PDB file of C-alpha atoms in Angstrom:
ATOM      1  CA  GLY A 658    -124.240 -87.268   8.926  1.00 68.00           C
ATOM      2  CA  ALA A 659    -125.939 -90.650   8.716  1.00 83.00           C
ATOM      3  CA  VAL A 660    -127.410 -91.396   5.319  1.00 91.00           C
ATOM      4  CA  VAL A 661    -129.973 -94.011   4.393  1.00 95.00           C
ATOM      5  CA  SER A 662    -130.457 -94.772   0.737  1.00 96.00           C
ATOM      6  CA  GLN A 663    -133.724 -96.267  -0.449  1.00 97.00           C
ATOM      7  CA  HIS A 664    -134.246 -97.596  -3.953  1.00 97.00           C
ATOM      8  CA  PRO A 665    -136.232 -97.322  -6.122  1.00 97.00           C
ATOM      9  CA  SER A 666    -137.906 -94.011  -5.358  1.00 96.00           C
ATOM     10  CA  TRP A 667    -140.898 -94.844  -7.546  1.00 97.00           C
ATOM     11  CA  VAL A 668    -142.087 -98.076  -9.059  1.00 97.00           C
ATOM     12  CA  ILE A 669    -145.106 -98.982 -11.159  1.00 96.00           C
ATOM     13  CA  CYS A 670    -145.975-102.637 -11.564  1.00 95.00           C
ATOM     14  CA  LYS A 671    -148.755-104.840 -12.820  1.00 96.00           C
ATOM     15  CA  SER A 672    -151.100-106.608 -10.455  1.00 96.00           C
ATOM     16  CA  GLY A 673    -149.756-110.027  -9.475  1.00 96.00           C
ATOM     17  CA  THR A 674    -146.077-109.194  -9.831  1.00 96.00           C
ATOM     18  CA  SER A 675    -143.546-108.820  -7.013  1.00 97.00           C
ATOM     19  CA  VAL A 676    -141.559-105.703  -6.216  1.00 97.00           C
ATOM     20  CA  LYS A 677    -138.351-105.449  -4.193  1.00 97.00           C
ATOM     21  CA  ILE A 678    -137.362-102.293  -2.322  1.00 98.00           C
ATOM     22  CA  GLU A 679    -133.842-101.845  -0.969  1.00 97.00           C
ATOM     23  CA  CYS A 680    -132.762 -99.898   2.088  1.00 97.00           C
ATOM     24  CA  ARG A 681    -129.067 -99.246   2.692  1.00 96.00           C
ATOM     25  CA  SER A 682    -127.257 -97.466   5.485  1.00 94.00           C
ATOM     26  CA  LEU A 683    -124.383 -95.779   3.661  1.00 94.00           C
ATOM     27  CA  ASP A 684    -122.033 -94.626   6.403  1.00 89.00           C
ATOM     28  CA  PHE A 685    -122.999 -96.598   9.470  1.00 88.00           C
ATOM     29  CA  GLN A 686    -123.914-100.111  10.502  1.00 89.00           C
ATOM     30  CA  ALA A 687    -127.510-100.878  11.341  1.00 89.00           C
ATOM     31  CA  THR A 688    -128.324-104.102  13.083  1.00 88.00           C
ATOM     32  CA  THR A 689    -131.929-102.967  13.177  1.00 90.00           C
ATOM     33  CA  MET A 690    -133.936-101.426  10.371  1.00 94.00           C
ATOM     34  CA  PHE A 691    -137.620-100.626  10.202  1.00 95.00           C
ATOM     35  CA  TRP A 692    -140.191-100.631   7.433  1.00 97.00           C
ATOM     36  CA  TYR A 693    -143.116 -98.214   7.432  1.00 96.00           C
ATOM     37  CA  ARG A 694    -146.102 -97.606   5.248  1.00 96.00           C
ATOM     38  CA  GLN A 695    -147.643 -94.175   4.869  1.00 95.00           C
ATOM     39  CA  PHE A 696    -151.005 -93.311   3.321  1.00 92.00           C
ATOM     40  CA  PRO A 697    -151.647 -89.795   1.986  1.00 90.00           C
ATOM     41  CA  LYS A 698    -151.900 -87.163   4.712  1.00 89.00           C
ATOM     42  CA  GLN A 699    -151.437 -89.774   7.422  1.00 92.00           C
ATOM     43  CA  SER A 700    -148.744 -90.735   9.873  1.00 93.00           C
ATOM     44  CA  LEU A 701    -146.210 -93.503   9.402  1.00 93.00           C
ATOM     45  CA  MET A 702    -147.422 -96.978  10.247  1.00 93.00           C
ATOM     46  CA  LEU A 703    -144.746 -99.422  11.370  1.00 93.00           C
ATOM     47  CA  MET A 704    -144.973-102.640   9.386  1.00 95.00           C
ATOM     48  CA  ALA A 705    -142.031-104.606  10.699  1.00 95.00           C
ATOM     49  CA  THR A 706    -138.709-104.502  12.478  1.00 93.00           C
ATOM     50  CA  SER A 707    -135.858-106.045  10.540  1.00 91.00           C
ATOM     51  CA  ASN A 708    -132.859-107.523  12.346  1.00 89.00           C
ATOM     52  CA  GLU A 709    -129.645-108.577  10.691  1.00 88.00           C
ATOM     53  CA  GLY A 710    -129.303-112.320  10.603  1.00 86.00           C
ATOM     54  CA  SER A 711    -132.687-113.137  12.056  1.00 87.00           C
ATOM     55  CA  LYS A 712    -136.351-113.144  11.135  1.00 89.00           C
ATOM     56  CA  ALA A 713    -138.218-109.883  10.995  1.00 93.00           C
ATOM     57  CA  THR A 714    -140.773-108.994  13.636  1.00 93.00           C
ATOM     58  CA  TYR A 715    -144.076-107.988  12.072  1.00 95.00           C
ATOM     59  CA  GLU A 716    -146.665-105.691  13.586  1.00 93.00           C
ATOM     60  CA  GLN A 717    -150.149-106.989  14.190  1.00 93.00           C
ATOM     61  CA  GLY A 718    -152.207-107.134  11.023  1.00 94.00           C
ATOM     62  CA  VAL A 719    -149.247-107.106   8.622  1.00 95.00           C
ATOM     63  CA  GLU A 720    -149.127-110.183   6.375  1.00 94.00           C
ATOM     64  CA  LYS A 721    -145.724-111.856   6.629  1.00 94.00           C
ATOM     65  CA  ASP A 722    -146.150-113.722   3.360  1.00 94.00           C
ATOM     66  CA  LYS A 723    -147.192-110.584   1.516  1.00 96.00           C
ATOM     67  CA  PHE A 724    -144.352-108.385   2.770  1.00 97.00           C
ATOM     68  CA  LEU A 725    -141.120-110.386   2.824  1.00 96.00           C
ATOM     69  CA  ILE A 726    -138.228-108.802   4.670  1.00 95.00           C
ATOM     70  CA  ASN A 727    -134.600-109.829   4.412  1.00 92.00           C
ATOM     71  CA  HIS A 728    -131.774-108.228   6.401  1.00 91.00           C
ATOM     72  CA  ALA A 729    -128.751-110.067   5.058  1.00 84.00           C
ATOM     73  CA  SER A 730    -126.038-107.613   6.110  1.00 91.00           C
ATOM     74  CA  LEU A 731    -125.435-104.803   8.588  1.00 91.00           C
ATOM     75  CA  THR A 732    -126.107-102.224   5.881  1.00 93.00           C
ATOM     76  CA  LEU A 733    -128.889-103.700   3.762  1.00 95.00           C
ATOM     77  CA  SER A 734    -132.512-104.645   4.306  1.00 95.00           C
ATOM     78  CA  THR A 735    -134.990-105.453   1.556  1.00 96.00           C
ATOM     79  CA  LEU A 736    -138.774-105.448   1.463  1.00 97.00           C
ATOM     80  CA  THR A 737    -140.456-107.546  -1.201  1.00 97.00           C
ATOM     81  CA  VAL A 738    -144.118-106.962  -1.879  1.00 97.00           C
ATOM     82  CA  THR A 739    -145.267-110.301  -3.280  1.00 96.00           C
ATOM     83  CA  SER A 740    -148.160-110.699  -5.693  1.00 96.00           C
ATOM     84  CA  ALA A 741    -148.877-106.992  -5.484  1.00 96.00           C
ATOM     85  CA  HIS A 742    -152.441-105.733  -5.852  1.00 96.00           C
ATOM     86  CA  PRO A 743    -153.801-102.193  -6.243  1.00 95.00           C
ATOM     87  CA  GLU A 744    -154.550-102.001  -2.517  1.00 95.00           C
ATOM     88  CA  ASP A 745    -150.797-102.386  -1.862  1.00 96.00           C
ATOM     89  CA  SER A 746    -150.204 -99.065  -3.607  1.00 96.00           C
ATOM     90  CA  SER A 747    -148.668 -96.773  -1.006  1.00 96.00           C
ATOM     91  CA  PHE A 748    -145.572 -94.894   0.123  1.00 97.00           C
ATOM     92  CA  TYR A 749    -143.095 -97.268   1.783  1.00 97.00           C
ATOM     93  CA  ILE A 750    -140.323 -95.838   3.943  1.00 97.00           C
ATOM     94  CA  CYS A 751    -137.425 -97.559   5.644  1.00 97.00           C
ATOM     95  CA  SER A 752    -135.340 -96.372   8.544  1.00 95.00           C
ATOM     96  CA  ALA A 753    -132.100 -97.578  10.061  1.00 92.00           C
ATOM     97  CA  ARG A 754    -131.068 -97.362  13.681  1.00 88.00           C
ATOM     98  CA  ASP A 755    -127.483 -96.295  14.192  1.00 83.00           C
ATOM     99  CA  ASP A 756    -125.621 -98.951  16.167  1.00 77.00           C
ATOM    100  CA  ARG A 757    -123.093 -96.498  17.494  1.00 76.00           C
ATOM    101  CA  GLY A 758    -123.166 -95.589  21.187  1.00 62.00           C
ATOM    102  CA  LEU A 759    -125.128 -92.472  22.028  1.00 58.00           C
ATOM    103  CA  ALA A 760    -126.907 -92.459  18.690  1.00 57.00           C
ATOM    104  CA  LYS A 761    -128.680 -95.714  19.406  1.00 60.00           C
ATOM    105  CA  ASN A 762    -132.091 -94.118  19.767  1.00 71.00           C
ATOM    106  CA  ILE A 763    -131.894 -92.294  16.474  1.00 82.00           C
ATOM    107  CA  GLN A 764    -133.568 -93.645  13.382  1.00 87.00           C
ATOM    108  CA  TYR A 765    -132.507 -92.239  10.037  1.00 91.00           C
ATOM    109  CA  PHE A 766    -135.048 -92.470   7.265  1.00 95.00           C
ATOM    110  CA  GLY A 767    -134.762 -93.214   3.584  1.00 96.00           C
ATOM    111  CA  ALA A 768    -136.458 -90.996   1.016  1.00 96.00           C
ATOM    112  CA  GLY A 769    -139.289 -93.469   0.530  1.00 97.00           C
ATOM    113  CA  THR A 770    -140.603 -95.559  -2.350  1.00 97.00           C
ATOM    114  CA  ARG A 771    -143.886 -94.798  -4.016  1.00 97.00           C
ATOM    115  CA  LEU A 772    -145.454 -98.034  -5.232  1.00 97.00           C
ATOM    116  CA  SER A 773    -148.261 -97.919  -7.769  1.00 96.00           C
ATOM    117  CA  VAL A 774    -149.889-101.240  -8.665  1.00 96.00           C
ATOM    118  CA  LEU A 775    -151.985-101.186 -11.827  1.00 95.00           C
TER     119      LEU A 775
ATOM    120  CA  GLN S1427    -150.858 -96.286  26.526  1.00 62.00           C
ATOM    121  CA  GLN S1428    -148.634 -96.569  23.506  1.00 71.00           C
ATOM    122  CA  GLN S1429    -150.171 -93.554  21.783  1.00 89.00           C
ATOM    123  CA  VAL S1430    -148.732 -90.126  21.249  1.00 95.00           C
ATOM    124  CA  LYS S1431    -151.434 -87.508  20.678  1.00 96.00           C
ATOM    125  CA  GLN S1432    -150.466 -84.564  18.486  1.00 97.00           C
ATOM    126  CA  SER S1433    -152.261 -81.286  17.829  1.00 97.00           C
ATOM    127  CA  PRO S1434    -153.197 -79.306  15.865  1.00 97.00           C
ATOM    128  CA  GLN S1435    -153.765 -81.320  12.725  1.00 96.00           C
ATOM    129  CA  SER S1436    -152.916 -78.297  10.574  1.00 97.00           C
ATOM    130  CA  LEU S1437    -151.527 -74.856  11.198  1.00 97.00           C
ATOM    131  CA  ILE S1438    -151.173 -71.704   9.127  1.00 97.00           C
ATOM    132  CA  VAL S1439    -148.905 -68.844  10.156  1.00 97.00           C
ATOM    133  CA  GLN S1440    -147.447 -65.785   8.541  1.00 97.00           C
ATOM    134  CA  LYS S1441    -143.736 -65.512   7.876  1.00 97.00           C
ATOM    135  CA  GLY S1442    -141.948 -64.584  11.090  1.00 97.00           C
ATOM    136  CA  GLY S1443    -144.641 -66.108  13.280  1.00 97.00           C
ATOM    137  CA  ILE S1444    -144.004 -68.780  15.914  1.00 97.00           C
ATOM    138  CA  PRO S1445    -146.007 -71.941  15.231  1.00 98.00           C
ATOM    139  CA  ILE S1446    -146.395 -74.246  18.219  1.00 98.00           C
ATOM    140  CA  ILE S1447    -147.144 -77.944  17.903  1.00 98.00           C
ATOM    141  CA  ASN S1448    -148.159 -79.928  20.959  1.00 98.00           C
ATOM    142  CA  CYS S1449    -147.867 -83.601  21.863  1.00 98.00           C
ATOM    143  CA  ALA S1450    -148.979 -85.659  24.837  1.00 97.00           C
ATOM    144  CA  TYR S1451    -148.221 -89.190  25.923  1.00 96.00           C
ATOM    145  CA  GLU S1452    -149.371 -91.643  28.577  1.00 92.00           C
ATOM    146  CA  ASN S1453    -146.561 -94.153  28.946  1.00 89.00           C
ATOM    147  CA  THR S1454    -144.084 -92.777  31.473  1.00 88.00           C
ATOM    148  CA  ALA S1455    -141.549 -95.360  30.354  1.00 87.00           C
ATOM    149  CA  PHE S1456    -140.916 -93.418  27.134  1.00 90.00           C
ATOM    150  CA  ASP S1457    -137.437 -91.967  27.446  1.00 87.00           C
ATOM    151  CA  TYR S1458    -136.617 -90.226  24.193  1.00 90.00           C
ATOM    152  CA  PHE S1459    -138.750 -87.772  22.221  1.00 94.00           C
ATOM    153  CA  PRO S1460    -137.682 -86.842  18.685  1.00 93.00           C
ATOM    154  CA  TRP S1461    -139.370 -84.522  16.209  1.00 96.00           C
ATOM    155  CA  TYR S1462    -139.299 -85.237  12.502  1.00 96.00           C
ATOM    156  CA  GLN S1463    -139.906 -82.949   9.525  1.00 97.00           C
ATOM    157  CA  GLN S1464    -141.301 -84.383   6.318  1.00 97.00           C
ATOM    158  CA  PHE S1465    -141.644 -82.695   2.946  1.00 96.00           C
ATOM    159  CA  PRO S1466    -144.099 -84.110   0.365  1.00 93.00           C
ATOM    160  CA  GLY S1467    -142.795 -87.243  -1.312  1.00 91.00           C
ATOM    161  CA  LYS S1468    -139.791 -87.490   0.999  1.00 93.00           C
ATOM    162  CA  GLY S1469    -138.895 -89.488   4.064  1.00 94.00           C
ATOM    163  CA  PRO S1470    -138.946 -87.867   7.526  1.00 95.00           C
ATOM    164  CA  ALA S1471    -135.805 -86.095   8.673  1.00 94.00           C
ATOM    165  CA  LEU S1472    -134.793 -85.832  12.309  1.00 91.00           C
ATOM    166  CA  LEU S1473    -135.144 -82.236  13.449  1.00 94.00           C
ATOM    167  CA  ILE S1474    -134.467 -82.173  17.161  1.00 94.00           C
ATOM    168  CA  ALA S1475    -134.888 -84.553  20.094  1.00 92.00           C
ATOM    169  CA  ILE S1476    -135.072 -84.368  23.881  1.00 93.00           C
ATOM    170  CA  ARG S1477    -134.850 -86.643  26.898  1.00 90.00           C
ATOM    171  CA  PRO S1478    -137.336 -86.338  29.785  1.00 89.00           C
ATOM    172  CA  ASP S1479    -134.726 -85.075  32.247  1.00 90.00           C
ATOM    173  CA  VAL S1480    -134.387 -81.853  30.232  1.00 92.00           C
ATOM    174  CA  SER S1481    -137.091 -79.160  30.200  1.00 95.00           C
ATOM    175  CA  GLU S1482    -136.003 -77.316  27.088  1.00 96.00           C
ATOM    176  CA  LYS S1483    -133.708 -77.786  24.124  1.00 96.00           C
ATOM    177  CA  LYS S1484    -132.878 -75.348  21.345  1.00 96.00           C
ATOM    178  CA  GLU S1485    -131.300 -76.013  17.989  1.00 94.00           C
ATOM    179  CA  GLY S1486    -131.251 -73.011  15.715  1.00 96.00           C
ATOM    180  CA  ARG S1487    -134.821 -71.767  15.279  1.00 97.00           C
ATOM    181  CA  PHE S1488    -136.340 -74.951  16.717  1.00 97.00           C
ATOM    182  CA  THR S1489    -137.095 -75.355  20.429  1.00 97.00           C
ATOM    183  CA  ILE S1490    -138.593 -78.276  22.303  1.00 96.00           C
ATOM    184  CA  SER S1491    -140.298 -77.610  25.616  1.00 96.00           C
ATOM    185  CA  PHE S1492    -140.848 -80.650  27.822  1.00 96.00           C
ATOM    186  CA  ASN S1493    -143.186 -80.927  30.811  1.00 95.00           C
ATOM    187  CA  LYS S1494    -142.550 -84.282  32.434  1.00 94.00           C
ATOM    188  CA  SER S1495    -145.244 -83.992  35.117  1.00 94.00           C
ATOM    189  CA  ALA S1496    -147.904 -83.146  32.539  1.00 95.00           C
ATOM    190  CA  LYS S1497    -146.520 -85.709  30.091  1.00 95.00           C
ATOM    191  CA  GLN S1498    -146.532 -83.117  27.348  1.00 96.00           C
ATOM    192  CA  PHE S1499    -143.960 -81.683  24.979  1.00 97.00           C
ATOM    193  CA  SER S1500    -144.100 -79.101  22.252  1.00 98.00           C
ATOM    194  CA  LEU S1501    -142.154 -77.786  19.274  1.00 98.00           C
ATOM    195  CA  HIS S1502    -141.745 -74.054  18.693  1.00 97.00           C
ATOM    196  CA  ILE S1503    -140.398 -72.692  15.422  1.00 97.00           C
ATOM    197  CA  MET S1504    -138.983 -69.209  15.819  1.00 97.00           C
ATOM    198  CA  ASP S1505    -139.060 -66.704  12.959  1.00 97.00           C
ATOM    199  CA  SER S1506    -140.834 -69.218  10.708  1.00 97.00           C
ATOM    200  CA  GLN S1507    -140.095 -69.124   6.995  1.00 97.00           C
ATOM    201  CA  PRO S1508    -142.024 -70.390   3.945  1.00 97.00           C
ATOM    202  CA  GLY S1509    -139.358 -73.107   3.621  1.00 97.00           C
ATOM    203  CA  ASP S1510    -140.518 -74.494   6.977  1.00 97.00           C
ATOM    204  CA  SER S1511    -143.823 -75.488   5.359  1.00 98.00           C
ATOM    205  CA  ALA S1512    -143.922 -79.259   5.884  1.00 97.00           C
ATOM    206  CA  THR S1513    -145.516 -81.940   8.017  1.00 97.00           C
ATOM    207  CA  TYR S1514    -144.095 -82.298  11.497  1.00 98.00           C
ATOM    208  CA  PHE S1515    -144.295 -85.483  13.529  1.00 97.00           C
ATOM    209  CA  CYS S1516    -143.569 -85.873  17.198  1.00 97.00           C
ATOM    210  CA  ALA S1517    -142.550 -89.296  18.375  1.00 95.00           C
ATOM    211  CA  ALA S1518    -141.624 -91.246  21.460  1.00 93.00           C
ATOM    212  CA  ILE S1519    -139.280 -94.151  22.005  1.00 89.00           C
ATOM    213  CA  LEU S1520    -139.157 -96.811  24.667  1.00 79.00           C
ATOM    214  CA  SER S1521    -135.457 -97.617  24.918  1.00 74.00           C
ATOM    215  CA  GLY S1522    -134.372-101.186  25.133  1.00 70.00           C
ATOM    216  CA  GLY S1523    -135.413-103.878  22.763  1.00 64.00           C
ATOM    217  CA  TYR S1524    -135.818-102.603  19.243  1.00 66.00           C
ATOM    218  CA  ASN S1525    -136.458 -98.950  20.131  1.00 75.00           C
ATOM    219  CA  LYS S1526    -139.648 -98.657  18.107  1.00 84.00           C
ATOM    220  CA  LEU S1527    -140.787 -95.133  17.281  1.00 89.00           C
ATOM    221  CA  ILE S1528    -144.339 -94.254  18.276  1.00 90.00           C
ATOM    222  CA  PHE S1529    -145.429 -91.416  15.981  1.00 94.00           C
ATOM    223  CA  GLY S1530    -148.006 -88.739  16.511  1.00 96.00           C
ATOM    224  CA  ALA S1531    -150.573 -88.126  13.771  1.00 95.00           C
ATOM    225  CA  GLY S1532    -148.632 -85.221  12.279  1.00 96.00           C
ATOM    226  CA  THR S1533    -149.186 -81.484  11.857  1.00 97.00           C
ATOM    227  CA  ARG S1534    -149.258 -79.881   8.434  1.00 97.00           C
ATOM    228  CA  LEU S1535    -147.675 -76.462   8.724  1.00 98.00           C
ATOM    229  CA  ALA S1536    -148.053 -73.760   6.094  1.00 98.00           C
ATOM    230  CA  VAL S1537    -146.009 -70.592   6.460  1.00 97.00           C
ATOM    231  CA  HIS S1538    -147.330 -67.824   4.227  1.00 96.00           C
ATOM    232  CA  PRO S1539    -144.984 -65.121   2.898  1.00 94.00           C
TER     233      PRO S1539
END
């Protein structure tokens, strides 16, 4: 089965520092990856669509300079939360869309990263 | 038009019961409808998915019923077990482009022994 690895699973940082979260597709190539944010007991909110070799597409209301996305290879996308503040504390989840044929509609999700900003 | 409305918000059933979760959509261009299961502190996992040209799909104890004319679809969990206790999300995809997932609000299911 398709596996998406997300690291770290939990990070605590001080206010004003930057945090990088990695998302890797382990056994398939993913031209497109997605980054979501989830608040407690709520649904997933799409933050941005990450495309290998090009700039990410951000959803309305998401600060591009706050949430930097890099998709440097077909198996790796990173999300960097810059100058993190307590209000950035949340559960961040990535997903990867399988490039292969019939599976193109399927997104496989990572296990998520819980970010706590002190 | 891009919304997917999901109900109920929470659901409690006894072991062996058949919880039913309902979703409705407006955009008839949606062409793929997956369901995801999420346990606390984990990412969502794909459970089962259906295309609008199919009225029903079964995988193990999970069944999707799809009513294209009513623009509604539902998830049934047969012989529910305490291990099925999780949050379930329906979703819809508009194929083409980046295939963004449009999620429902989620249903928190508790299956009591």
